[in-house]
XYZ file of C-alpha atoms in Angstrom:
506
model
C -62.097 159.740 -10.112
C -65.295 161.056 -12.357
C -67.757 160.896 -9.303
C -69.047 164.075 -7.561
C -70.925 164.916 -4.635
C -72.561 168.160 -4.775
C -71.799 170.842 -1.865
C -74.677 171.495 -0.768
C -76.090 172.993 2.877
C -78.444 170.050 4.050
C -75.250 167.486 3.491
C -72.004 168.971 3.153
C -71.012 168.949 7.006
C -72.011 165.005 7.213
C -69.912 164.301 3.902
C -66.569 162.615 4.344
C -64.713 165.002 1.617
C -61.517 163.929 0.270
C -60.471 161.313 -2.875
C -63.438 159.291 -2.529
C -66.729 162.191 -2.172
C -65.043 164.728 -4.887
C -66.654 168.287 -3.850
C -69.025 169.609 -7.084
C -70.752 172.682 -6.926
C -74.374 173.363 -7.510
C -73.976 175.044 -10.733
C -71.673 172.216 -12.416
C -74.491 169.637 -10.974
C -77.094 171.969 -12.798
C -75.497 172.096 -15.930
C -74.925 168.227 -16.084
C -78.430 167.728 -14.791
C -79.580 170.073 -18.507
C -77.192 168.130 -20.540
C -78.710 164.950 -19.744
C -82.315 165.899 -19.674
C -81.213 167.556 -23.192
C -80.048 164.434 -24.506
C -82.760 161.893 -23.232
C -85.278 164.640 -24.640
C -83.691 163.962 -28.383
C -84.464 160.130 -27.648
C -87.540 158.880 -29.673
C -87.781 155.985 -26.440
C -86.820 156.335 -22.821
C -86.820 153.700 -20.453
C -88.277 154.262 -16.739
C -87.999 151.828 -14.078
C -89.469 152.186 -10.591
C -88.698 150.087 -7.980
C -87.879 149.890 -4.206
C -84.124 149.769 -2.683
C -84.406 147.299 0.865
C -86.601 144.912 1.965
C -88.161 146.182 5.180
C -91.002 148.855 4.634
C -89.857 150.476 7.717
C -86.366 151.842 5.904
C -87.388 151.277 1.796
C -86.193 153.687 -0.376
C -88.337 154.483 -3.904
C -85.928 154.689 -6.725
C -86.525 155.689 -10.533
C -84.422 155.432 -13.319
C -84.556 156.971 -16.384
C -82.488 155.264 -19.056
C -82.360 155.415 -22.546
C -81.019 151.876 -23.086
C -83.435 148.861 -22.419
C -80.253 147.119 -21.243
C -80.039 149.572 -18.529
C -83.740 149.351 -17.674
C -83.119 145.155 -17.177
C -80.456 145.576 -15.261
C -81.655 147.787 -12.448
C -84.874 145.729 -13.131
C -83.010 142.678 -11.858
C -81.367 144.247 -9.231
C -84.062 146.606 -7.314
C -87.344 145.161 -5.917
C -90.259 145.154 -7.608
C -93.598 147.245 -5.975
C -96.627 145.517 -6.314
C -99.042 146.906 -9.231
C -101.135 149.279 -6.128
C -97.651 150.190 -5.125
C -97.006 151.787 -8.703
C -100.116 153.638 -8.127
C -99.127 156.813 -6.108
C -95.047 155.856 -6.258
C -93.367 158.938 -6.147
C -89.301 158.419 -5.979
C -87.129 159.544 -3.440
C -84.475 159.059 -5.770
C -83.869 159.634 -8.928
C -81.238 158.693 -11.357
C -81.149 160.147 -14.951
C -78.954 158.127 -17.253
C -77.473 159.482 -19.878
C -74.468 157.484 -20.425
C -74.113 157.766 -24.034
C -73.484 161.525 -24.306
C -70.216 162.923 -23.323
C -69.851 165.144 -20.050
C -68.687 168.900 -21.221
C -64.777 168.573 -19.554
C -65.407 172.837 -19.860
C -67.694 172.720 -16.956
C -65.889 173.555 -13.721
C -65.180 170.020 -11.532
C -65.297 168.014 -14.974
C -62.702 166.244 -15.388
C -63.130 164.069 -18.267
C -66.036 163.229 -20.869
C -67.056 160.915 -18.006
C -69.434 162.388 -14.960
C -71.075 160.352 -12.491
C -72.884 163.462 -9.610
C -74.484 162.751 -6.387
C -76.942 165.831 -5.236
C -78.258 164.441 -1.459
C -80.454 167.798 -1.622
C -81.977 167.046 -4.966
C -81.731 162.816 -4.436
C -80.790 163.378 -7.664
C -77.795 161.344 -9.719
C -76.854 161.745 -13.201
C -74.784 159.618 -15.290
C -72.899 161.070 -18.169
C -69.859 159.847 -20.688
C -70.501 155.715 -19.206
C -72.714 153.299 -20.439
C -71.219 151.337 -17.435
C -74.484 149.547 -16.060
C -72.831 149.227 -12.557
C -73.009 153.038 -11.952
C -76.687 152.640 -11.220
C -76.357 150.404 -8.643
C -73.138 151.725 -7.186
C -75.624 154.835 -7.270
C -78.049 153.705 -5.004
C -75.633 151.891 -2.327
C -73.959 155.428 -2.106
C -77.029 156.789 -1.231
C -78.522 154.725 1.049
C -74.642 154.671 2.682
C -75.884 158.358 3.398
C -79.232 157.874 4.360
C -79.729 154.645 6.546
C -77.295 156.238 9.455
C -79.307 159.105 9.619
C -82.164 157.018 10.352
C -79.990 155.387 13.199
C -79.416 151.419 11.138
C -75.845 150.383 9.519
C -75.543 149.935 5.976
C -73.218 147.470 5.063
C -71.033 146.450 1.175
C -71.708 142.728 2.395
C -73.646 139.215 1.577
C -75.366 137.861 3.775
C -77.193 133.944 4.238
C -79.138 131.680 6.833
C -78.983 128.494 8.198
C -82.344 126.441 9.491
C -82.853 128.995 12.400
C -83.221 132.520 12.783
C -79.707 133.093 14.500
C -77.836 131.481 12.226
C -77.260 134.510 9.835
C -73.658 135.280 8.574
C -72.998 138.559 7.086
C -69.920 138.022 4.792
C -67.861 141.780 3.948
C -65.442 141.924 1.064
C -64.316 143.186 -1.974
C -64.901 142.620 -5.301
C -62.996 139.204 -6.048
C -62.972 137.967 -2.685
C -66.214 135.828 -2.863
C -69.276 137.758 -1.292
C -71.382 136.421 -3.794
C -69.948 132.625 -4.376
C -69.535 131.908 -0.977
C -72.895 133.319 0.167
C -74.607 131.317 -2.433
C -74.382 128.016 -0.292
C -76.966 125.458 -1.201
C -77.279 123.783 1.883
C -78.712 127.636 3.324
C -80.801 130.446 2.301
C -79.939 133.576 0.686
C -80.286 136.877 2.124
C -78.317 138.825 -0.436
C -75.021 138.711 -2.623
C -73.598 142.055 -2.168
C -75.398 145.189 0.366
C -77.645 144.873 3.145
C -78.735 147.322 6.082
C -78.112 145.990 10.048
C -81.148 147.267 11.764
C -82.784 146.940 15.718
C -84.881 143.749 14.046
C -82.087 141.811 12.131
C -80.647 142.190 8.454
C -82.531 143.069 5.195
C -80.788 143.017 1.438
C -80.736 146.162 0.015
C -81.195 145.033 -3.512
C -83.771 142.507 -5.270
C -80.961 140.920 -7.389
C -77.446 139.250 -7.400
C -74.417 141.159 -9.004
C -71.662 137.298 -9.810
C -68.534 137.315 -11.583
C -68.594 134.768 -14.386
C -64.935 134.356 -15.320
C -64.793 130.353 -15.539
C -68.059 129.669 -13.916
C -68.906 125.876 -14.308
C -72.403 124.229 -13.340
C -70.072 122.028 -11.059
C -68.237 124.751 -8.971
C -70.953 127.059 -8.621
C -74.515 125.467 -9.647
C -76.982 128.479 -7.744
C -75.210 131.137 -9.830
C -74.652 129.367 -13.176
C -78.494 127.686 -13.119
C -79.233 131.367 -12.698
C -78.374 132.707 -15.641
C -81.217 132.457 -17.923
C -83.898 134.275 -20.286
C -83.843 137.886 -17.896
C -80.763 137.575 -17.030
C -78.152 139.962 -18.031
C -74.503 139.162 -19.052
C -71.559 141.474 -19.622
C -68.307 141.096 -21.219
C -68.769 138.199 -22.052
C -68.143 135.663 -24.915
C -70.989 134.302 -26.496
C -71.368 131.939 -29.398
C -73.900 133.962 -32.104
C -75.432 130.960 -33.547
C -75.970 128.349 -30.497
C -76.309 131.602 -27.887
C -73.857 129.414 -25.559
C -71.785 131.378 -23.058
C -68.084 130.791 -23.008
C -67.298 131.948 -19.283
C -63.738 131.384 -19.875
C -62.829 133.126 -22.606
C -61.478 136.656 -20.585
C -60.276 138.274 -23.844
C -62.528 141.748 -23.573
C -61.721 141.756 -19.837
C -61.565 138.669 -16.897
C -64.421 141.133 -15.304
C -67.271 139.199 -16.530
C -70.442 139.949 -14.580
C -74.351 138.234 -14.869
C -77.124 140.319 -12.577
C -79.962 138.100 -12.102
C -83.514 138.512 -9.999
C -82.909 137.232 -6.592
C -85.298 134.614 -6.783
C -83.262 133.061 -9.479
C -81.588 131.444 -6.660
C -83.635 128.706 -5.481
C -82.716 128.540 -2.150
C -83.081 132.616 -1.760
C -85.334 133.642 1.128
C -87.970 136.172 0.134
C -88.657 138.717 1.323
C -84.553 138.882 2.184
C -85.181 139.633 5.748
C -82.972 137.997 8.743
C -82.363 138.099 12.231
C -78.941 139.148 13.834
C -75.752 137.925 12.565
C -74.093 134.621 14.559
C -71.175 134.939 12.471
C -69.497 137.829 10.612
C -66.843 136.664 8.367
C -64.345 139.364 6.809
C -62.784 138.168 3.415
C -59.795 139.139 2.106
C -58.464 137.823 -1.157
C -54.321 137.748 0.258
C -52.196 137.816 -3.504
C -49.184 137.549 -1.339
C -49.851 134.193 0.679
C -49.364 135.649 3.459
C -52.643 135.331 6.113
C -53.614 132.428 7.645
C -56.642 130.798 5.572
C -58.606 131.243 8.788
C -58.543 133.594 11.972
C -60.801 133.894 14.559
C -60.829 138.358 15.525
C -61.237 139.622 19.021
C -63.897 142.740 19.556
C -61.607 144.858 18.813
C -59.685 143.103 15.958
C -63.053 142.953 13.688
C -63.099 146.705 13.756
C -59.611 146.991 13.560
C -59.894 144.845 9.878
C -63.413 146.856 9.228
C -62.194 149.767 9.431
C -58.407 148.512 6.914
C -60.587 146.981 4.383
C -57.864 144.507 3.101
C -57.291 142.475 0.231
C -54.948 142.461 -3.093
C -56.647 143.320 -6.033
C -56.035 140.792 -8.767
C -55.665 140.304 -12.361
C -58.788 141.160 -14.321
C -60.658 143.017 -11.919
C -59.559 146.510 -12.787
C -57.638 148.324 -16.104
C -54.188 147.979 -15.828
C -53.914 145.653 -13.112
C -51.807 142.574 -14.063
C -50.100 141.166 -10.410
C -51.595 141.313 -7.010
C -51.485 145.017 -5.616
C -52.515 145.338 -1.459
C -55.562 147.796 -1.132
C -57.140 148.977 1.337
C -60.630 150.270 1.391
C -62.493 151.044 4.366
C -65.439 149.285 5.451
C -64.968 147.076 2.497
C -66.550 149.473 0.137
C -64.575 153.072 0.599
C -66.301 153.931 -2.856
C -69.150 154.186 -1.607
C -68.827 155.979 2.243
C -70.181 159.178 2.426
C -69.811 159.763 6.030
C -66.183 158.947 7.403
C -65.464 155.702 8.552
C -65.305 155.327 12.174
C -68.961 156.320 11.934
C -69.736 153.170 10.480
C -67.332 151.041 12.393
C -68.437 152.958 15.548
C -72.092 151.418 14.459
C -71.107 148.300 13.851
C -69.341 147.755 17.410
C -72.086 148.845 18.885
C -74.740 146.206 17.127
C -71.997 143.481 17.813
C -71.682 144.494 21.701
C -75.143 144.235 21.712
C -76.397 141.147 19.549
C -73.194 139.074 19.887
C -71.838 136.497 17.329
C -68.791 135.452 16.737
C -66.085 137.289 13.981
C -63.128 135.215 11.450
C -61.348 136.540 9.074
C -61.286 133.926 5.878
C -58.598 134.802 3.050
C -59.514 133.469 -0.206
C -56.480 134.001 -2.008
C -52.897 132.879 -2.611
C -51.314 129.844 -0.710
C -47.274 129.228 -1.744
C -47.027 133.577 -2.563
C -48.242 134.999 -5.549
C -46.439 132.725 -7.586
C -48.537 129.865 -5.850
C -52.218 128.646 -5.826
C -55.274 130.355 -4.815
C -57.207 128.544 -1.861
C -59.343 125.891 -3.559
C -62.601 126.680 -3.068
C -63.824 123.468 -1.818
C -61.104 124.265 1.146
C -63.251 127.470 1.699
C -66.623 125.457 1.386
C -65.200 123.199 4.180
C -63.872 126.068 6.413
C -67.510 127.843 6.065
C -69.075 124.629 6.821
C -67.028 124.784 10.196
C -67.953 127.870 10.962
C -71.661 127.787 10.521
C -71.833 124.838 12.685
C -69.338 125.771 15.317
C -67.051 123.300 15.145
C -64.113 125.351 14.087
C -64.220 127.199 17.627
C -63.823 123.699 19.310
C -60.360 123.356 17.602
C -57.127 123.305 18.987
C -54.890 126.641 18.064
C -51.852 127.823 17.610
C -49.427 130.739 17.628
C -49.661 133.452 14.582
C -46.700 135.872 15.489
C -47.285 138.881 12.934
C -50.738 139.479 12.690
C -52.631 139.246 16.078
C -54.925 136.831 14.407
C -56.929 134.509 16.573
C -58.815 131.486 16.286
C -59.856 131.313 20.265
C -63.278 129.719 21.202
C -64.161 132.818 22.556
C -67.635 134.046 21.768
C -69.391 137.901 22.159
C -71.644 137.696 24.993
C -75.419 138.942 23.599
C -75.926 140.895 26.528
C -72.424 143.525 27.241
C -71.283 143.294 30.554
C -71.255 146.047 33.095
C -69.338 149.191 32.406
C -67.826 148.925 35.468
C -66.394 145.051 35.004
C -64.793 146.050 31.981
C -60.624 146.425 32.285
C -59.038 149.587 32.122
C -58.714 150.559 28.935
C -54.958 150.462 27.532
C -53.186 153.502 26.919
C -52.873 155.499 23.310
C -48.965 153.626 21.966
C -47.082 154.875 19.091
C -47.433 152.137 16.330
C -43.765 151.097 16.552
C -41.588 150.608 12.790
C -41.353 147.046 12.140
C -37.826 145.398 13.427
C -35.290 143.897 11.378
C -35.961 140.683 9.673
C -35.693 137.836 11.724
C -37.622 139.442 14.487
C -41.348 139.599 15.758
C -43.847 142.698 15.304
C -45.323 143.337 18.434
C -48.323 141.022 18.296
C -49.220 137.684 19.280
C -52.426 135.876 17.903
C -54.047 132.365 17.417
C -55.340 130.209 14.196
C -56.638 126.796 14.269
C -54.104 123.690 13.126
C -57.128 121.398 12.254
C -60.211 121.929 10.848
C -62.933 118.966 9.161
C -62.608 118.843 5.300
C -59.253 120.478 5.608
C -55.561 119.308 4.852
C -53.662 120.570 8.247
C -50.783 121.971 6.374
C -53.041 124.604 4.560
C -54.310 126.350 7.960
C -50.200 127.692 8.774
C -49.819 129.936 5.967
C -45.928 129.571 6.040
C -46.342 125.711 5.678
C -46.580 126.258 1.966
C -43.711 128.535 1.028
C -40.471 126.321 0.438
C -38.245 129.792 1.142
C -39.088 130.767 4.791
C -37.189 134.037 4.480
C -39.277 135.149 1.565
C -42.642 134.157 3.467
C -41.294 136.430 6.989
C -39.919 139.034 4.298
C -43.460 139.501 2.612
C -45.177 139.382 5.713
C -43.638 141.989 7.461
C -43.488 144.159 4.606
C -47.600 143.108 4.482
C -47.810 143.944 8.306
C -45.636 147.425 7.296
C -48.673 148.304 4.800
C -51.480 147.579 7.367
C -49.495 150.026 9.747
C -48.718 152.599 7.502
C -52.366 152.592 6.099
C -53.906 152.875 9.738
C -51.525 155.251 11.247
C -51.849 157.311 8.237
C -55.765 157.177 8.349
C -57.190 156.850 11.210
C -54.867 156.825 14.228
C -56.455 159.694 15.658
C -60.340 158.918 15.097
C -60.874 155.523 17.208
C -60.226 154.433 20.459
C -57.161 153.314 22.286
C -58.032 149.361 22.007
C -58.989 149.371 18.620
C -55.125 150.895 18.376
C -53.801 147.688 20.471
C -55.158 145.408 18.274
């Protein structure tokens, strides 16, 4: 609630306005801007990093930070790429981002709300960071602002991992929240890394915007997760966490400052990361949603309009640990899997991504990491996950047999996107605008009707029907229609009137 985006003329009509792009104006940015030049002035060393955001020349973006903590220097050392020494030569940025974190915003200044002041200025390509020693504000900074400035340069940014099997059209973009397991689950062994966390769709394939990997460290173990825990070594740079002062040893699960623990490493950490992270079109996109409730089906296989449908909802629960004050699962929705970070609204971004799939093909799931048994039961064990992924990649999943999910529309058909989009003309009619109807009484069906697989390799049968593992049927079709209520209200309330009449029917 302390970011800003400056009102200004070259931007302000393309800006999605509301809770998430908080309206500044130029004078408040100015003032901030003094402060913090002020106060990195009075420091007897600064810290400047300069570095590229995105892998293919064609779309780069030159960053520079100015930071007056070396730890903030490392960190958006780690995660940016690194020009070549002739690069450095004549780099001038085309954004910049003053940090200075450790002196208070003025809450006097008009749009301050707190001591805490993150601004935007799209004009300037400017951001300055006040009241937050927060290292994650840098590189929230720069997603935000290539979120802006890849669509105007006609490619689709996207808050997603992404990784790559043996040939060039086996990449798999993977969208989701914090906590849902973009990074984990992208950091396969048996394929190469693209990217843990943001990446930009273009006309050639997928590129990562970063040079670095952002992973949660709460009870990391050399078993579960060897790429990410191998990775953390001398350059590496851990937060919140637990350390032993003597031995230097990491305790990754001790939570008591927060169960947030984070590690940003250089990309080529990993040793199976491709470099440069540059791909070809996605085979598979796979939507995760970390379900607190138990509600979802482990596994779903999304129709066309069903991927945009999730896209544009953005579900999962938030969970203990990952933010203040958060102690039980709490739905959220968040559009495009990173609403924090939209500037334009969006449909414009789902809009983009229909089009690329219409066009390149590949097949959409949606996995849920979370709960099995309700929130009072297990989370999906992430060898079960491993196994499911496994399935997908090689294509097996889409050979098994399916059955009925009666809430959710969600689908596990063999059907795949065709690379090449039909004729207009052979397309069906398109179905009429509906009212989204109120949910009926318990003991009834929503109006949907949708498939998910009863078998898949690796996988205990019983864990694929989500209702399987509640022992109080009643509760599970309570929950999930009050789940189904949420998704409804959220859409209907949102967006309803910006997409088109099949994205509606799905």
């Amino acid at each position: 609630k302390d970011k800003r985006v400056v009102a200004e003329p070259t931007s302000q009509d393309n800006v999605w306005w509301g809770p998430v792009n908080i309206e500044m104006c130029e004078e408040s940015f100015m003032i901030n801007r003094e402060r913090a030049l002020d106060y990195l002035n009075t420091r007897k060393k600064i810290w400047v990093v300069d570095a590229y955001a995105g892998w293919d020349p064609k779309y780069r973006v030159r960053v520079r930070v100015v930071a007056e903590r070396a730890y903030h220097a490392l960190f958006m050392q780690n995660m940016l790429i690194k020009p070549s020494p002739e690069e450095l030569v004549d780099f001038v940025p085309d954004l910049t981002i003053l940090n200075a974190g450790a002196f208070p915003a003025n809450r006097y200044v008009k749009g301050v709300t707190s001591s805490c002041s993150v601004d935007l200025h799209l004009g300037r390509c400017e951001m300055i960071i006040l009241g937050t020693q927060y290292a994650g504000e840098m590189k929230k900074g720069v997603l935000t602002y290539m979120m802006y400035k890849m669509p105007l340069m006609g490619v689709l940014p996207l808050h997603s991992s992404a990784n790559e099997g043996s040939t060039p059209d086996s990449l798999c973009l993977f969208f989701g929240l914090s906590g849902t397991g973009k990074t984990t689950l992208s950091a396969d062994p048996s394929r190469a890394l693209i990217g843990d966390d943001e990446h930009v769709w273009t006309d050639d394939g997928v590129f990562n915007i970063e040079g670095g990997c952002y992973a949660k460290c709460v009870n990391l173990s050399e078993e579960a997760e060897p790429e990410i825990f191998r990775a953390i070594k001398f350059g590496s740079v851990v937060e919140n966490v637990v350390m032993d002062e003597s031995s230097r040893q990491v305790d990754y699960t001790n939570i008591s400052i927060t169960e947030n623990t984070r590690c940003a490493y250089p990309l080529e950490y990993i040793p199976n990361a491709k470099l440069p992270a540059v791909g070809g079109h996605p085979a598979n996109c796979v939507l995760l949603t970390c379900d607190g409730f138990g509600c979802l089906p482990v596994v779903s296989k999304l129709s066309y309009q069903q991927v945009i449908y999730h896209f544009i909802s953005g579900y999962t629960s938030k969970m203990a640990g990952t933010e203040q004050g958060v102690t039980s699962p709490v739905a959220t929705f968040s559009a495009c899997y990173g609403e924090p970070f939209l500037v334009w609204h969006p449909v414009k971004y789902a809009k983009m991504l229909a089009a690329r799939l219409e066009k390149h093909g590949g097949v959409a799931w949606l996995l849920n990491t979370g709960w099995v048994g309700g929130k009072n039961g297990r989370r999906c064990p992430l060898k079960y996950t491993r196994a499911i992924l496994q399935s997908i990649h090689s294509g097996d999943l889409a050979k098994q047999e399916t059955k009925t999910e009666p809430i959710f529309g969600l689908s596990c058909a063999a059907r795949r996107m065709t690379r090449t989009p039909p004729a207009r003309a052979s397309h069906p009619p398109r179905p009429q605008p509906r009212t989204l109807a109120a949910p009926p009484a318990a003991g009834g069906h929503l109006p949907f009707a949708g498939r998910y697989p009863v078998t898949c390799p690796g996988v205990p049968d019983e864990l694929l029907d989500a209702s399987s593992s509640w022992a109080d049927k009643k509760a599970f079709e309570a929950t999930s229609h009050d789940l189904a209520r949420r998704f409804r209200n959220n859409f209907e309330t949102k967006y309803q009137d910006s997409v088109d009449p099949e994205i509606l029917s799905a």
